[in-house]
Tab-separated table of C-alpha atoms in Angstrom:
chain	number	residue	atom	x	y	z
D	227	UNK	CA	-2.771	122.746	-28.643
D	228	UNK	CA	0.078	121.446	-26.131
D	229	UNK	CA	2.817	123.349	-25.453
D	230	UNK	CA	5.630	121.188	-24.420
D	231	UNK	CA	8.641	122.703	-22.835
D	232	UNK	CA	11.772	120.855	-22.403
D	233	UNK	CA	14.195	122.587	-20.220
D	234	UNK	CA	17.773	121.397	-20.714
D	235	UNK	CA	19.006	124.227	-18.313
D	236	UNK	CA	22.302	124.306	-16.532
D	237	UNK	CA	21.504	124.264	-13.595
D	238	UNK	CA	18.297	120.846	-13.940
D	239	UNK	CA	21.513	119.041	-15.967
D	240	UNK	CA	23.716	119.527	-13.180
D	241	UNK	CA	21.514	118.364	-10.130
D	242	UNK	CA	19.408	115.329	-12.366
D	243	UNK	CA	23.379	114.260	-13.687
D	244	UNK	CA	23.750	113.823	-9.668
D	245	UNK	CA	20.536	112.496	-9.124
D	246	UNK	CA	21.550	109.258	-11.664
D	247	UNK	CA	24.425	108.265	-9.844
D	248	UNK	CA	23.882	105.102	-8.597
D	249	UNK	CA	25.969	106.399	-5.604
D	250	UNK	CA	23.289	109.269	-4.219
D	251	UNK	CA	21.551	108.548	-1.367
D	252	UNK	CA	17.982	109.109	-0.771
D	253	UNK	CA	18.427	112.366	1.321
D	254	UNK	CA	20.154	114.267	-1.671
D	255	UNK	CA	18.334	112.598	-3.971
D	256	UNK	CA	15.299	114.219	-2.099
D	257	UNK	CA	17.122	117.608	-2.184
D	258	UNK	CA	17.681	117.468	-5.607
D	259	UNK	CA	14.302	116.063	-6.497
D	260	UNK	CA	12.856	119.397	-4.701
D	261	UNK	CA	15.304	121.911	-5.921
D	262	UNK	CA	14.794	120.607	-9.539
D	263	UNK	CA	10.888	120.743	-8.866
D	264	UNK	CA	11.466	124.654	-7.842
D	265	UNK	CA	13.389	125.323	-10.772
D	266	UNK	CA	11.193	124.278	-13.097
D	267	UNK	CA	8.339	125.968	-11.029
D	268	UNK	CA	9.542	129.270	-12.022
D	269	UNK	CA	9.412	128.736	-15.487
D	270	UNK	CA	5.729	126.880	-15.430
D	271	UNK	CA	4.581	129.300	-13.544
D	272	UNK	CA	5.481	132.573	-15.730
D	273	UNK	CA	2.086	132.754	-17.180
D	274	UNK	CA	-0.234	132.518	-14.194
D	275	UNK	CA	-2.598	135.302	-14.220
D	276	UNK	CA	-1.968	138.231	-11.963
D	277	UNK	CA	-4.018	141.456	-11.005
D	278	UNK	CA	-3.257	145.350	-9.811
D	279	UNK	CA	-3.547	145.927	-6.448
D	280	UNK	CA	-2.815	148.868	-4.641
D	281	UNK	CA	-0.274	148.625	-1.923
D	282	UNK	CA	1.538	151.601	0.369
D	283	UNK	CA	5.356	151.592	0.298
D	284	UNK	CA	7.471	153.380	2.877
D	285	UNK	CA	7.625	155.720	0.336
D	286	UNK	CA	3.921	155.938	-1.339
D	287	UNK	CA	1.462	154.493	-2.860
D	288	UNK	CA	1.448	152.253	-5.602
D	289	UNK	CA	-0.215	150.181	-8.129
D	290	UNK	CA	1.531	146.571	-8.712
D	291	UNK	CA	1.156	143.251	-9.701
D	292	UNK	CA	-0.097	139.758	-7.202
D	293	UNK	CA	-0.889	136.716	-8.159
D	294	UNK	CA	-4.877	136.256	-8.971
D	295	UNK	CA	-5.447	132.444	-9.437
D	296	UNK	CA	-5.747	129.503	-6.867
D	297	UNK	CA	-3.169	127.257	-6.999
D	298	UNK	CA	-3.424	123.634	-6.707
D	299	UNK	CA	-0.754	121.158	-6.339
D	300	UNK	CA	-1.541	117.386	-7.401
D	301	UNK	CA	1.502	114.624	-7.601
D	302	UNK	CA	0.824	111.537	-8.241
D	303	UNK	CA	1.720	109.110	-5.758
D	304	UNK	CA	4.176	108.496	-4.440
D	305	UNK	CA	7.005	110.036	-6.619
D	306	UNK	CA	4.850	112.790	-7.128
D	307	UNK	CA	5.514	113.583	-3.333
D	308	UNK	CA	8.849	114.486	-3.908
D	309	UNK	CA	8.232	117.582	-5.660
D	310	UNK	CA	5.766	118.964	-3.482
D	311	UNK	CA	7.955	121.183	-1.520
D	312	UNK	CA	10.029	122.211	-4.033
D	313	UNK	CA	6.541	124.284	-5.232
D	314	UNK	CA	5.445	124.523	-2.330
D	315	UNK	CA	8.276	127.001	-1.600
D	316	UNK	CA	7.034	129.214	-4.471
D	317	UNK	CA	3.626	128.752	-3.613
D	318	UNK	CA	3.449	128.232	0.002
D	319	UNK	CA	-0.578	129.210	-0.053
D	320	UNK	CA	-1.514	126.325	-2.730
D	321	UNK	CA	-3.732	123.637	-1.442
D	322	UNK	CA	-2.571	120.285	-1.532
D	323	UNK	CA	-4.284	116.871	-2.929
D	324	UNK	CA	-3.576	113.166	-4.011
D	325	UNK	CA	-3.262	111.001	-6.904
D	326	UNK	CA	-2.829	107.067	-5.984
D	327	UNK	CA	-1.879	105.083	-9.401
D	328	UNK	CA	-0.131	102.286	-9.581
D	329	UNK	CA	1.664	100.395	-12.970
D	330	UNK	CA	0.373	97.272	-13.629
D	331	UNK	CA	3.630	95.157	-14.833
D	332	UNK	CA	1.666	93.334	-17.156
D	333	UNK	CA	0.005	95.712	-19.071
D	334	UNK	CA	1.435	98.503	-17.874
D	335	UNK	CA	-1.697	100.385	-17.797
D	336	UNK	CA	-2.592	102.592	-14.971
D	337	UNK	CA	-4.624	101.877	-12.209
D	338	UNK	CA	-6.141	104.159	-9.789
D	339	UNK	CA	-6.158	102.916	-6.182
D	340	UNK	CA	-6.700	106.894	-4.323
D	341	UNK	CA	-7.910	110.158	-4.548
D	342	UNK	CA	-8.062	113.144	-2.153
D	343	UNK	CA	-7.961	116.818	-3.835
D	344	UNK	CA	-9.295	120.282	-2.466
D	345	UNK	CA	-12.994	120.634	-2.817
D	346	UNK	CA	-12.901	123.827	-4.770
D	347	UNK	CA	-9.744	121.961	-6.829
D	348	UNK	CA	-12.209	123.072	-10.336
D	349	UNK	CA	-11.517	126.526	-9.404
D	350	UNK	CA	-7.327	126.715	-9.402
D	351	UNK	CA	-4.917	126.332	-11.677
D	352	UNK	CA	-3.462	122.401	-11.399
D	353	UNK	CA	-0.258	121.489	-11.321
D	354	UNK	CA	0.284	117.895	-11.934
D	355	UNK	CA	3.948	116.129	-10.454
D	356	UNK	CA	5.302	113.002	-11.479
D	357	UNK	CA	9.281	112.848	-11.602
D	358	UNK	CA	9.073	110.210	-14.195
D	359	UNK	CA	7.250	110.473	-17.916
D	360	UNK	CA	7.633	106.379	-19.235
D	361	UNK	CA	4.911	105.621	-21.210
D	362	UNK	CA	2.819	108.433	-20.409
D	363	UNK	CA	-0.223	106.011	-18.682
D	364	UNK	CA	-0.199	107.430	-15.291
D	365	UNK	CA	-0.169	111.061	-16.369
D	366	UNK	CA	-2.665	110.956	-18.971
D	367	UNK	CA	-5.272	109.134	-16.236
D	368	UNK	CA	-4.416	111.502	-13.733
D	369	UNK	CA	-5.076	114.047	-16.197
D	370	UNK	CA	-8.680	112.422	-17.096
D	371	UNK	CA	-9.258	112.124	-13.849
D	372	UNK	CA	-8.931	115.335	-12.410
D	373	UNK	CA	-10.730	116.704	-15.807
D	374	UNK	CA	-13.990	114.739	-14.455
D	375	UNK	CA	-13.588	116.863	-11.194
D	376	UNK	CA	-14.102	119.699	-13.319
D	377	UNK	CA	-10.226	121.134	-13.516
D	378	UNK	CA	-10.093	123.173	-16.897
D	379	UNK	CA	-6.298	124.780	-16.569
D	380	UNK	CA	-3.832	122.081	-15.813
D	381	UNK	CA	-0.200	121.756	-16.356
D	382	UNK	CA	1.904	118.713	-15.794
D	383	UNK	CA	6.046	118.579	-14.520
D	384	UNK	CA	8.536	115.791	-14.943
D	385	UNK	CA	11.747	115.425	-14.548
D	386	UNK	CA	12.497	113.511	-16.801
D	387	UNK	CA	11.056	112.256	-20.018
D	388	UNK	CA	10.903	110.219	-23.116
D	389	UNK	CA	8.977	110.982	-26.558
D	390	UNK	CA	6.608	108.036	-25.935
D	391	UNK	CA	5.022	109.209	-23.341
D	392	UNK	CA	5.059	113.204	-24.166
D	393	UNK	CA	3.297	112.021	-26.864
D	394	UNK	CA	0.603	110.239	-24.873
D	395	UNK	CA	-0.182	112.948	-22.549
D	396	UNK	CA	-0.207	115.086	-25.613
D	397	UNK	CA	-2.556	113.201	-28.079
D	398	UNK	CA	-4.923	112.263	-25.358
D	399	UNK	CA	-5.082	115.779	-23.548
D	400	UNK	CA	-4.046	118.410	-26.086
D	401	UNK	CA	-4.865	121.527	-24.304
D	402	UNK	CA	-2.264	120.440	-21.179
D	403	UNK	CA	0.905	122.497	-21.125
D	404	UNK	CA	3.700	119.374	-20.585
D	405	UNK	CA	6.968	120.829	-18.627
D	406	UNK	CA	10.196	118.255	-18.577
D	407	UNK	CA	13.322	118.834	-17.153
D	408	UNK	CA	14.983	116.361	-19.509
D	409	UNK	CA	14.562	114.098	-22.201
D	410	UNK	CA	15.934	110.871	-22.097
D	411	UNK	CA	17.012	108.457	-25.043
D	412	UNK	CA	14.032	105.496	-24.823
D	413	UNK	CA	12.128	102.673	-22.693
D	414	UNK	CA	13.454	99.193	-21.671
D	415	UNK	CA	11.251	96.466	-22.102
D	416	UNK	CA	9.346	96.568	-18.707
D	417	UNK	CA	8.699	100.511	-19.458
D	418	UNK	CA	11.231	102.007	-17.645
D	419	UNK	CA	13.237	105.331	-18.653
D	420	UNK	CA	16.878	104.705	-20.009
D	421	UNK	CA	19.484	106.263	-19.182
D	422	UNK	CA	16.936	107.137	-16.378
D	423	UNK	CA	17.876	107.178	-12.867
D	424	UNK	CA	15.782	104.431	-11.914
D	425	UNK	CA	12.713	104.283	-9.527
D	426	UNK	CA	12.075	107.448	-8.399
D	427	UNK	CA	10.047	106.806	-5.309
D	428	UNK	CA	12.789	103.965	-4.137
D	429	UNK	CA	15.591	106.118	-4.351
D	430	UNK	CA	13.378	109.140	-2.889
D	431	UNK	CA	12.035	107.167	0.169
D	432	UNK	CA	14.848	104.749	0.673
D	433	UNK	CA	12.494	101.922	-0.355
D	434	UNK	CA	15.271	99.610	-2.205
């Protein structure tokens, strides 16, 4: 069974309230793109399975706690990028790989144009980055698609969200944990989040 998380912290109110100003240019929007990423991070990242090891202090030995699992990170392009670091910074030893899909704007169905993840990406723990959560399409084929490269423990972040397409990702891949900063009110008619802050990779690379 899913769990979904919606955060509706604080501090992810704060910096996405600054990312929708029409007024934010793409280098804080970046900034605030990663630091939302790491915030949410923490939180997705409570269960990951650890393991005792035995480490000496200054003062003596001791038995504690270290991560145990591979991580891997996976956005989808290219919005996906913008989280990277902002996990990265919690996880500087994950490995890295690549999700190319693209909208099409008449059906809005997902179509998959690249693909590049680690070779032993079955092994880790996935986390799966897309800023934006419309109708769900791109997420849930990502999701399928890194399920035929043999990933059994994946988790997907967005920043933002609408029921639509938590629902998607949900029905199609129950046993994914689904992590959104916020949920927004609905979808315009070309699929598009509103309020929203509108394209994420424009405003994150500049593009428009």
């Amino acid at each position: 069974m899913s769990k979904v998380t919606i955060f509706n912290h604080p501090l992810i109110t704060h910096k996405i309230a600054i990312m929708r100003d029409v007024k934010t240019g793409s280098k804080e929007f970046r900034e605030l793109v990663e630091e939302v990423a790491m915030l949410m991070g923490y939180e997705a990242l409570r269960d990951i399975e650890t393991v005792p090891v035995e480490v000496q202090t200054p003062m003596a030995k001791t038995t504690t706690q270290m991560i145990a699992k591979d991580l891997a990170i996976v956005p989808i392009l290219r919005a996906g990028l913008g989280m990277v670091n902002g996990i990265l910074a919690l996880m500087p030893t994950a490995k890295v790989g690549h999700i190319g899909l693209y909208r099409d704007h008449d059906t809005l169905e997902p179509k998959e144009y690249y693909c590049k993840l680690p070779e032993d990406i079955a092994e880790r723990e996935v986390i799966l980055l897309d800023p934006m959560l419309a109708t769900g399409g791109s997420a849930a084929a990502a999701i399928t698609l890194l399920k035929r490269k043999g990933c059994k423990n994946i988790k997907l972040m967005c920043i933002l969200g609408v029921q639509e397409g938590i629902d998607k990702v949900i029905t199609a891949h129950p046993d994914v944990s689904v992590y959104v900063g916020l949920k927004d009110e609905k979808l315009n008619e070309i699929g598009y989040i509103v309020p929203g802050l509108g394209d994420a990779g424009d405003r994150i690379f500049g593009t428009k």
